[in-house]
Amino acid sequence: MRSVLFGATLAALLFSATPFLATANGEWEKYLPEEPAILLGLSAAPSSPAIGERIGFLVAFRDPETKAYLANAPSEFRFEIEAFAVSAYPNGGIIHRSEPITVTEGSGEFPYIFSEPGTYDFHIVFADTAGRTRNAGFLLQVRETTPTRGNTAINPLTIISVFAVGLISGYALARRRRS
């Protein structure tokens, strides 16, 4: 009886974690070997956004050997974002250019909302300590939103609650019958 109860509880926990797995964060890294070498990271939450969904980006500037943030960057250290739609290559232009974003403690953040599905090329453009302009590109896939027909989705919390009530009442009924 205990193994059945344990298995049912484990299945319920795994089922309830499914929505969180679908909205996972993603992180990509690019190594820029020119002196001074930099490991540039781009994190996105969620990693596969839908149209109209606000996505939060974090750009991290790290030391490639220690993976530590470049916290000793000058206070005027800034970067810009240039975004291109891959479907518009080679004639397409920039669909988004950000204002300069200040780097604090080795990282900087910016939000973005996509209006069309497709593959986008995000370029992080910055000037290094020697004054050279450098950039690194990252590809990101934006998916279409799936249309819903009313409120047909079942809330996982509802399923877990019904499952738990059934387990508890079944366990209580079995104990009563044994007595």
mmCIF file with all atom_site columns, C-alpha atoms in Angstrom:
data_model
loop_
_atom_site.group_PDB
_atom_site.id
_atom_site.type_symbol
_atom_site.label_atom_id
_atom_site.label_alt_id
_atom_site.label_comp_id
_atom_site.label_asym_id
_atom_site.label_entity_id
_atom_site.label_seq_id
_atom_site.pdbx_PDB_ins_code
_atom_site.Cartn_x
_atom_site.Cartn_y
_atom_site.Cartn_z
_atom_site.occupancy
_atom_site.B_iso_or_equiv
_atom_site.pdbx_formal_charge
_atom_site.auth_seq_id
_atom_site.auth_comp_id
_atom_site.auth_asym_id
_atom_site.auth_atom_id
_atom_site.pdbx_PDB_model_num
ATOM 1   C CA . MET A 1 1   ? 0.000   0.000  0.000   1.00 0.00 ? 1   MET A CA 1
ATOM 2   C CA . ARG A 1 2   ? 2.810   2.417  0.852   1.00 0.00 ? 2   ARG A CA 1
ATOM 3   C CA . SER A 1 3   ? 4.580   1.822  -2.464  1.00 0.00 ? 3   SER A CA 1
ATOM 4   C CA . VAL A 1 4   ? 1.354   2.585  -4.356  1.00 0.00 ? 4   VAL A CA 1
ATOM 5   C CA . LEU A 1 5   ? 0.895   5.779  -2.369  1.00 0.00 ? 5   LEU A CA 1
ATOM 6   C CA . PHE A 1 6   ? 4.539   6.768  -2.973  1.00 0.00 ? 6   PHE A CA 1
ATOM 7   C CA . GLY A 1 7   ? 4.268   6.072  -6.712  1.00 0.00 ? 7   GLY A CA 1
ATOM 8   C CA . ALA A 1 8   ? 1.054   8.057  -7.029  1.00 0.00 ? 8   ALA A CA 1
ATOM 9   C CA . THR A 1 9   ? 2.548   10.995 -5.136  1.00 0.00 ? 9   THR A CA 1
ATOM 10  C CA . LEU A 1 10  ? 5.689   10.945 -7.288  1.00 0.00 ? 10  LEU A CA 1
ATOM 11  C CA . ALA A 1 11  ? 3.609   10.869 -10.484 1.00 0.00 ? 11  ALA A CA 1
ATOM 12  C CA . ALA A 1 12  ? 1.531   13.810 -9.250  1.00 0.00 ? 12  ALA A CA 1
ATOM 13  C CA . LEU A 1 13  ? 4.656   15.835 -8.473  1.00 0.00 ? 13  LEU A CA 1
ATOM 14  C CA . LEU A 1 14  ? 6.182   15.143 -11.891 1.00 0.00 ? 14  LEU A CA 1
ATOM 15  C CA . PHE A 1 15  ? 2.908   16.046 -13.617 1.00 0.00 ? 15  PHE A CA 1
ATOM 16  C CA . SER A 1 16  ? 2.664   19.318 -11.707 1.00 0.00 ? 16  SER A CA 1
ATOM 17  C CA . ALA A 1 17  ? 6.215   20.339 -12.741 1.00 0.00 ? 17  ALA A CA 1
ATOM 18  C CA . THR A 1 18  ? 5.415   20.127 -16.477 1.00 0.00 ? 18  THR A CA 1
ATOM 19  C CA . PRO A 1 19  ? 4.229   23.764 -16.890 1.00 0.00 ? 19  PRO A CA 1
ATOM 20  C CA . PHE A 1 20  ? 7.446   25.034 -15.313 1.00 0.00 ? 20  PHE A CA 1
ATOM 21  C CA . LEU A 1 21  ? 9.583   23.028 -17.744 1.00 0.00 ? 21  LEU A CA 1
ATOM 22  C CA . ALA A 1 22  ? 7.821   24.658 -20.705 1.00 0.00 ? 22  ALA A CA 1
ATOM 23  C CA . THR A 1 23  ? 8.818   28.160 -19.556 1.00 0.00 ? 23  THR A CA 1
ATOM 24  C CA . ALA A 1 24  ? 12.453  27.419 -18.818 1.00 0.00 ? 24  ALA A CA 1
ATOM 25  C CA . ASN A 1 25  ? 15.203  29.979 -19.145 1.00 0.00 ? 25  ASN A CA 1
ATOM 26  C CA . GLY A 1 26  ? 17.951  29.693 -21.729 1.00 0.00 ? 26  GLY A CA 1
ATOM 27  C CA . GLU A 1 27  ? 21.570  30.797 -21.796 1.00 0.00 ? 27  GLU A CA 1
ATOM 28  C CA . TRP A 1 28  ? 24.022  31.039 -24.674 1.00 0.00 ? 28  TRP A CA 1
ATOM 29  C CA . GLU A 1 29  ? 27.719  31.938 -24.611 1.00 0.00 ? 29  GLU A CA 1
ATOM 30  C CA . LYS A 1 30  ? 30.171  33.277 -27.187 1.00 0.00 ? 30  LYS A CA 1
ATOM 31  C CA . TYR A 1 31  ? 33.925  33.364 -26.722 1.00 0.00 ? 31  TYR A CA 1
ATOM 32  C CA . LEU A 1 32  ? 35.586  36.465 -28.178 1.00 0.00 ? 32  LEU A CA 1
ATOM 33  C CA . PRO A 1 33  ? 39.308  35.570 -28.381 1.00 0.00 ? 33  PRO A CA 1
ATOM 34  C CA . GLU A 1 34  ? 40.746  38.966 -29.406 1.00 0.00 ? 34  GLU A CA 1
ATOM 35  C CA . GLU A 1 35  ? 42.630  40.684 -26.592 1.00 0.00 ? 35  GLU A CA 1
ATOM 36  C CA . PRO A 1 36  ? 41.193  41.350 -24.120 1.00 0.00 ? 36  PRO A CA 1
ATOM 37  C CA . ALA A 1 37  ? 39.403  37.984 -24.348 1.00 0.00 ? 37  ALA A CA 1
ATOM 38  C CA . ILE A 1 38  ? 35.790  38.028 -23.178 1.00 0.00 ? 38  ILE A CA 1
ATOM 39  C CA . LEU A 1 39  ? 33.171  35.351 -22.631 1.00 0.00 ? 39  LEU A CA 1
ATOM 40  C CA . LEU A 1 40  ? 29.886  36.979 -23.602 1.00 0.00 ? 40  LEU A CA 1
ATOM 41  C CA . GLY A 1 41  ? 26.688  35.389 -22.291 1.00 0.00 ? 41  GLY A CA 1
ATOM 42  C CA . LEU A 1 42  ? 23.076  36.010 -23.226 1.00 0.00 ? 42  LEU A CA 1
ATOM 43  C CA . SER A 1 43  ? 20.314  34.700 -20.970 1.00 0.00 ? 43  SER A CA 1
ATOM 44  C CA . ALA A 1 44  ? 16.652  34.796 -21.908 1.00 0.00 ? 44  ALA A CA 1
ATOM 45  C CA . ALA A 1 45  ? 13.537  34.135 -19.865 1.00 0.00 ? 45  ALA A CA 1
ATOM 46  C CA . PRO A 1 46  ? 11.698  32.315 -21.376 1.00 0.00 ? 46  PRO A CA 1
ATOM 47  C CA . SER A 1 47  ? 14.137  30.726 -23.812 1.00 0.00 ? 47  SER A CA 1
ATOM 48  C CA . SER A 1 48  ? 11.492  30.140 -26.497 1.00 0.00 ? 48  SER A CA 1
ATOM 49  C CA . PRO A 1 49  ? 9.161   33.142 -26.359 1.00 0.00 ? 49  PRO A CA 1
ATOM 50  C CA . ALA A 1 50  ? 5.811   33.456 -28.096 1.00 0.00 ? 50  ALA A CA 1
ATOM 51  C CA . ILE A 1 51  ? 4.547   36.437 -30.061 1.00 0.00 ? 51  ILE A CA 1
ATOM 52  C CA . GLY A 1 52  ? 3.515   39.258 -27.733 1.00 0.00 ? 52  GLY A CA 1
ATOM 53  C CA . GLU A 1 53  ? 5.301   37.723 -24.754 1.00 0.00 ? 53  GLU A CA 1
ATOM 54  C CA . ARG A 1 54  ? 7.677   40.003 -22.879 1.00 0.00 ? 54  ARG A CA 1
ATOM 55  C CA . ILE A 1 55  ? 11.117  38.417 -22.766 1.00 0.00 ? 55  ILE A CA 1
ATOM 56  C CA . GLY A 1 56  ? 13.796  39.494 -20.333 1.00 0.00 ? 56  GLY A CA 1
ATOM 57  C CA . PHE A 1 57  ? 17.396  39.385 -21.522 1.00 0.00 ? 57  PHE A CA 1
ATOM 58  C CA . LEU A 1 58  ? 20.542  39.491 -19.415 1.00 0.00 ? 58  LEU A CA 1
ATOM 59  C CA . VAL A 1 59  ? 23.889  40.131 -21.100 1.00 0.00 ? 59  VAL A CA 1
ATOM 60  C CA . ALA A 1 60  ? 26.914  39.008 -19.070 1.00 0.00 ? 60  ALA A CA 1
ATOM 61  C CA . PHE A 1 61  ? 30.537  39.942 -19.687 1.00 0.00 ? 61  PHE A CA 1
ATOM 62  C CA . ARG A 1 62  ? 32.832  37.317 -18.111 1.00 0.00 ? 62  ARG A CA 1
ATOM 63  C CA . ASP A 1 63  ? 36.476  36.398 -17.842 1.00 0.00 ? 63  ASP A CA 1
ATOM 64  C CA . PRO A 1 64  ? 36.885  33.289 -20.061 1.00 0.00 ? 64  PRO A CA 1
ATOM 65  C CA . GLU A 1 65  ? 39.272  31.551 -17.658 1.00 0.00 ? 65  GLU A CA 1
ATOM 66  C CA . THR A 1 66  ? 37.528  32.083 -14.318 1.00 0.00 ? 66  THR A CA 1
ATOM 67  C CA . LYS A 1 67  ? 33.953  32.617 -15.637 1.00 0.00 ? 67  LYS A CA 1
ATOM 68  C CA . ALA A 1 68  ? 33.712  35.507 -13.149 1.00 0.00 ? 68  ALA A CA 1
ATOM 69  C CA . TYR A 1 69  ? 31.800  38.627 -14.139 1.00 0.00 ? 69  TYR A CA 1
ATOM 70  C CA . LEU A 1 70  ? 33.995  41.508 -15.327 1.00 0.00 ? 70  LEU A CA 1
ATOM 71  C CA . ALA A 1 71  ? 33.189  43.663 -12.328 1.00 0.00 ? 71  ALA A CA 1
ATOM 72  C CA . ASN A 1 72  ? 36.201  45.914 -12.929 1.00 0.00 ? 72  ASN A CA 1
ATOM 73  C CA . ALA A 1 73  ? 34.773  47.378 -16.157 1.00 0.00 ? 73  ALA A CA 1
ATOM 74  C CA . PRO A 1 74  ? 34.826  51.182 -16.360 1.00 0.00 ? 74  PRO A CA 1
ATOM 75  C CA . SER A 1 75  ? 31.669  52.969 -15.228 1.00 0.00 ? 75  SER A CA 1
ATOM 76  C CA . GLU A 1 76  ? 31.013  54.231 -18.766 1.00 0.00 ? 76  GLU A CA 1
ATOM 77  C CA . PHE A 1 77  ? 31.026  50.664 -20.193 1.00 0.00 ? 77  PHE A CA 1
ATOM 78  C CA . ARG A 1 78  ? 27.878  50.267 -22.293 1.00 0.00 ? 78  ARG A CA 1
ATOM 79  C CA . PHE A 1 79  ? 26.526  47.987 -24.985 1.00 0.00 ? 79  PHE A CA 1
ATOM 80  C CA . GLU A 1 80  ? 23.791  48.163 -27.608 1.00 0.00 ? 80  GLU A CA 1
ATOM 81  C CA . ILE A 1 81  ? 21.481  45.529 -29.045 1.00 0.00 ? 81  ILE A CA 1
ATOM 82  C CA . GLU A 1 82  ? 20.862  45.216 -32.770 1.00 0.00 ? 82  GLU A CA 1
ATOM 83  C CA . ALA A 1 83  ? 18.204  42.687 -33.799 1.00 0.00 ? 83  ALA A CA 1
ATOM 84  C CA . PHE A 1 84  ? 17.679  41.330 -37.308 1.00 0.00 ? 84  PHE A CA 1
ATOM 85  C CA . ALA A 1 85  ? 14.990  39.014 -38.697 1.00 0.00 ? 85  ALA A CA 1
ATOM 86  C CA . VAL A 1 86  ? 16.872  36.108 -40.298 1.00 0.00 ? 86  VAL A CA 1
ATOM 87  C CA . SER A 1 87  ? 14.141  35.776 -42.960 1.00 0.00 ? 87  SER A CA 1
ATOM 88  C CA . ALA A 1 88  ? 15.008  39.310 -44.154 1.00 0.00 ? 88  ALA A CA 1
ATOM 89  C CA . TYR A 1 89  ? 18.679  38.463 -44.921 1.00 0.00 ? 89  TYR A CA 1
ATOM 90  C CA . PRO A 1 90  ? 20.563  39.618 -46.951 1.00 0.00 ? 90  PRO A CA 1
ATOM 91  C CA . ASN A 1 91  ? 18.541  42.727 -47.822 1.00 0.00 ? 91  ASN A CA 1
ATOM 92  C CA . GLY A 1 92  ? 16.728  43.214 -44.521 1.00 0.00 ? 92  GLY A CA 1
ATOM 93  C CA . GLY A 1 93  ? 17.772  45.808 -42.053 1.00 0.00 ? 93  GLY A CA 1
ATOM 94  C CA . ILE A 1 94  ? 17.765  46.154 -38.318 1.00 0.00 ? 94  ILE A CA 1
ATOM 95  C CA . ILE A 1 95  ? 14.324  45.636 -36.764 1.00 0.00 ? 95  ILE A CA 1
ATOM 96  C CA . HIS A 1 96  ? 15.430  46.906 -33.360 1.00 0.00 ? 96  HIS A CA 1
ATOM 97  C CA . ARG A 1 97  ? 18.319  49.003 -32.084 1.00 0.00 ? 97  ARG A CA 1
ATOM 98  C CA . SER A 1 98  ? 18.453  49.704 -28.363 1.00 0.00 ? 98  SER A CA 1
ATOM 99  C CA . GLU A 1 99  ? 19.661  52.780 -26.604 1.00 0.00 ? 99  GLU A CA 1
ATOM 100 C CA . PRO A 1 100 ? 23.065  52.244 -24.932 1.00 0.00 ? 100 PRO A CA 1
ATOM 101 C CA . ILE A 1 101 ? 22.671  49.951 -21.906 1.00 0.00 ? 101 ILE A CA 1
ATOM 102 C CA . THR A 1 102 ? 24.998  50.461 -18.944 1.00 0.00 ? 102 THR A CA 1
ATOM 103 C CA . VAL A 1 103 ? 26.925  47.458 -17.663 1.00 0.00 ? 103 VAL A CA 1
ATOM 104 C CA . THR A 1 104 ? 26.731  47.106 -13.877 1.00 0.00 ? 104 THR A CA 1
ATOM 105 C CA . GLU A 1 105 ? 28.846  44.496 -12.064 1.00 0.00 ? 105 GLU A CA 1
ATOM 106 C CA . GLY A 1 106 ? 29.622  42.799 -15.385 1.00 0.00 ? 106 GLY A CA 1
ATOM 107 C CA . SER A 1 107 ? 26.060  42.509 -16.724 1.00 0.00 ? 107 SER A CA 1
ATOM 108 C CA . GLY A 1 108 ? 23.174  44.475 -18.178 1.00 0.00 ? 108 GLY A CA 1
ATOM 109 C CA . GLU A 1 109 ? 19.472  43.785 -18.730 1.00 0.00 ? 109 GLU A CA 1
ATOM 110 C CA . PHE A 1 110 ? 16.906  44.685 -21.363 1.00 0.00 ? 110 PHE A CA 1
ATOM 111 C CA . PRO A 1 111 ? 13.323  43.610 -22.178 1.00 0.00 ? 111 PRO A CA 1
ATOM 112 C CA . TYR A 1 112 ? 11.822  42.978 -25.612 1.00 0.00 ? 112 TYR A CA 1
ATOM 113 C CA . ILE A 1 113 ? 8.428   41.953 -27.033 1.00 0.00 ? 113 ILE A CA 1
ATOM 114 C CA . PHE A 1 114 ? 8.347   40.181 -30.407 1.00 0.00 ? 114 PHE A CA 1
ATOM 115 C CA . SER A 1 115 ? 5.532   40.984 -32.845 1.00 0.00 ? 115 SER A CA 1
ATOM 116 C CA . GLU A 1 116 ? 6.160   38.236 -35.428 1.00 0.00 ? 116 GLU A CA 1
ATOM 117 C CA . PRO A 1 117 ? 7.277   34.586 -35.272 1.00 0.00 ? 117 PRO A CA 1
ATOM 118 C CA . GLY A 1 118 ? 10.566  33.482 -36.774 1.00 0.00 ? 118 GLY A CA 1
ATOM 119 C CA . THR A 1 119 ? 14.273  33.322 -36.139 1.00 0.00 ? 119 THR A CA 1
ATOM 120 C CA . TYR A 1 120 ? 16.009  36.467 -34.932 1.00 0.00 ? 120 TYR A CA 1
ATOM 121 C CA . ASP A 1 121 ? 19.691  37.331 -34.807 1.00 0.00 ? 121 ASP A CA 1
ATOM 122 C CA . PHE A 1 122 ? 20.575  39.445 -31.766 1.00 0.00 ? 122 PHE A CA 1
ATOM 123 C CA . HIS A 1 123 ? 23.916  41.257 -31.893 1.00 0.00 ? 123 HIS A CA 1
ATOM 124 C CA . ILE A 1 124 ? 25.536  42.619 -28.747 1.00 0.00 ? 124 ILE A CA 1
ATOM 125 C CA . VAL A 1 125 ? 27.675  45.584 -29.854 1.00 0.00 ? 125 VAL A CA 1
ATOM 126 C CA . PHE A 1 126 ? 30.201  47.178 -27.488 1.00 0.00 ? 126 PHE A CA 1
ATOM 127 C CA . ALA A 1 127 ? 33.573  48.904 -27.387 1.00 0.00 ? 127 ALA A CA 1
ATOM 128 C CA . ASP A 1 128 ? 36.323  47.089 -25.467 1.00 0.00 ? 128 ASP A CA 1
ATOM 129 C CA . THR A 1 129 ? 38.876  48.762 -23.198 1.00 0.00 ? 129 THR A CA 1
ATOM 130 C CA . ALA A 1 130 ? 41.129  49.415 -26.210 1.00 0.00 ? 130 ALA A CA 1
ATOM 131 C CA . GLY A 1 131 ? 38.294  51.305 -27.928 1.00 0.00 ? 131 GLY A CA 1
ATOM 132 C CA . ARG A 1 132 ? 37.652  48.691 -30.648 1.00 0.00 ? 132 ARG A CA 1
ATOM 133 C CA . THR A 1 133 ? 34.041  47.958 -31.599 1.00 0.00 ? 133 THR A CA 1
ATOM 134 C CA . ARG A 1 134 ? 33.213  44.301 -31.051 1.00 0.00 ? 134 ARG A CA 1
ATOM 135 C CA . ASN A 1 135 ? 30.042  42.290 -31.433 1.00 0.00 ? 135 ASN A CA 1
ATOM 136 C CA . ALA A 1 136 ? 28.644  38.809 -31.048 1.00 0.00 ? 136 ALA A CA 1
ATOM 137 C CA . GLY A 1 137 ? 25.449  37.380 -32.507 1.00 0.00 ? 137 GLY A CA 1
ATOM 138 C CA . PHE A 1 138 ? 22.943  35.007 -30.923 1.00 0.00 ? 138 PHE A CA 1
ATOM 139 C CA . LEU A 1 139 ? 20.026  33.275 -32.674 1.00 0.00 ? 139 LEU A CA 1
ATOM 140 C CA . LEU A 1 140 ? 16.623  33.108 -30.991 1.00 0.00 ? 140 LEU A CA 1
ATOM 141 C CA . GLN A 1 141 ? 13.492  31.302 -32.181 1.00 0.00 ? 141 GLN A CA 1
ATOM 142 C CA . VAL A 1 142 ? 10.126  33.011 -31.576 1.00 0.00 ? 142 VAL A CA 1
ATOM 143 C CA . ARG A 1 143 ? 7.062   30.774 -31.821 1.00 0.00 ? 143 ARG A CA 1
ATOM 144 C CA . GLU A 1 144 ? 3.479   31.569 -32.695 1.00 0.00 ? 144 GLU A CA 1
ATOM 145 C CA . THR A 1 145 ? 0.971   31.625 -29.895 1.00 0.00 ? 145 THR A CA 1
ATOM 146 C CA . THR A 1 146 ? -1.291  28.617 -29.983 1.00 0.00 ? 146 THR A CA 1
ATOM 147 C CA . PRO A 1 147 ? -4.956  29.601 -30.155 1.00 0.00 ? 147 PRO A CA 1
ATOM 148 C CA . THR A 1 148 ? -7.123  28.270 -27.355 1.00 0.00 ? 148 THR A CA 1
ATOM 149 C CA . ARG A 1 149 ? -10.769 27.311 -27.721 1.00 0.00 ? 149 ARG A CA 1
ATOM 150 C CA . GLY A 1 150 ? -12.263 28.846 -24.635 1.00 0.00 ? 150 GLY A CA 1
ATOM 151 C CA . ASN A 1 151 ? -11.029 27.603 -21.297 1.00 0.00 ? 151 ASN A CA 1
ATOM 152 C CA . THR A 1 152 ? -10.407 23.989 -22.340 1.00 0.00 ? 152 THR A CA 1
ATOM 153 C CA . ALA A 1 153 ? -7.088  23.589 -20.545 1.00 0.00 ? 153 ALA A CA 1
ATOM 154 C CA . ILE A 1 154 ? -7.265  21.752 -17.248 1.00 0.00 ? 154 ILE A CA 1
ATOM 155 C CA . ASN A 1 155 ? -5.372  23.411 -14.454 1.00 0.00 ? 155 ASN A CA 1
ATOM 156 C CA . PRO A 1 156 ? -2.717  20.977 -13.142 1.00 0.00 ? 156 PRO A CA 1
ATOM 157 C CA . LEU A 1 157 ? -3.451  22.126 -9.587  1.00 0.00 ? 157 LEU A CA 1
ATOM 158 C CA . THR A 1 158 ? -7.068  20.976 -10.004 1.00 0.00 ? 158 THR A CA 1
ATOM 159 C CA . ILE A 1 159 ? -5.946  17.545 -11.182 1.00 0.00 ? 159 ILE A CA 1
ATOM 160 C CA . ILE A 1 160 ? -3.509  17.222 -8.288  1.00 0.00 ? 160 ILE A CA 1
ATOM 161 C CA . SER A 1 161 ? -6.151  18.301 -5.776  1.00 0.00 ? 161 SER A CA 1
ATOM 162 C CA . VAL A 1 162 ? -8.696  15.784 -7.069  1.00 0.00 ? 162 VAL A CA 1
ATOM 163 C CA . PHE A 1 163 ? -6.007  13.094 -7.154  1.00 0.00 ? 163 PHE A CA 1
ATOM 164 C CA . ALA A 1 164 ? -4.953  13.869 -3.562  1.00 0.00 ? 164 ALA A CA 1
ATOM 165 C CA . VAL A 1 165 ? -8.538  13.855 -2.257  1.00 0.00 ? 165 VAL A CA 1
ATOM 166 C CA . GLY A 1 166 ? -9.100  10.494 -3.956  1.00 0.00 ? 166 GLY A CA 1
ATOM 167 C CA . LEU A 1 167 ? -5.928  9.038  -2.438  1.00 0.00 ? 167 LEU A CA 1
ATOM 168 C CA . ILE A 1 168 ? -6.710  10.272 1.059   1.00 0.00 ? 168 ILE A CA 1
ATOM 169 C CA . SER A 1 169 ? -10.324 9.121  1.014   1.00 0.00 ? 169 SER A CA 1
ATOM 170 C CA . GLY A 1 170 ? -9.326  5.749  -0.484  1.00 0.00 ? 170 GLY A CA 1
ATOM 171 C CA . TYR A 1 171 ? -6.675  5.285  2.191   1.00 0.00 ? 171 TYR A CA 1
ATOM 172 C CA . ALA A 1 172 ? -9.142  6.203  4.972   1.00 0.00 ? 172 ALA A CA 1
ATOM 173 C CA . LEU A 1 173 ? -11.780 3.839  3.562   1.00 0.00 ? 173 LEU A CA 1
ATOM 174 C CA . ALA A 1 174 ? -9.240  0.969  3.365   1.00 0.00 ? 174 ALA A CA 1
ATOM 175 C CA . ARG A 1 175 ? -8.164  1.543  6.997   1.00 0.00 ? 175 ARG A CA 1
ATOM 176 C CA . ARG A 1 176 ? -11.800 1.578  8.151   1.00 0.00 ? 176 ARG A CA 1
ATOM 177 C CA . ARG A 1 177 ? -12.523 -1.720 6.362   1.00 0.00 ? 177 ARG A CA 1
ATOM 178 C CA . ARG A 1 178 ? -9.497  -3.387 8.016   1.00 0.00 ? 178 ARG A CA 1
ATOM 179 C CA . SER A 1 179 ? -10.710 -2.499 11.500  1.00 0.00 ? 179 SER A CA 1
#
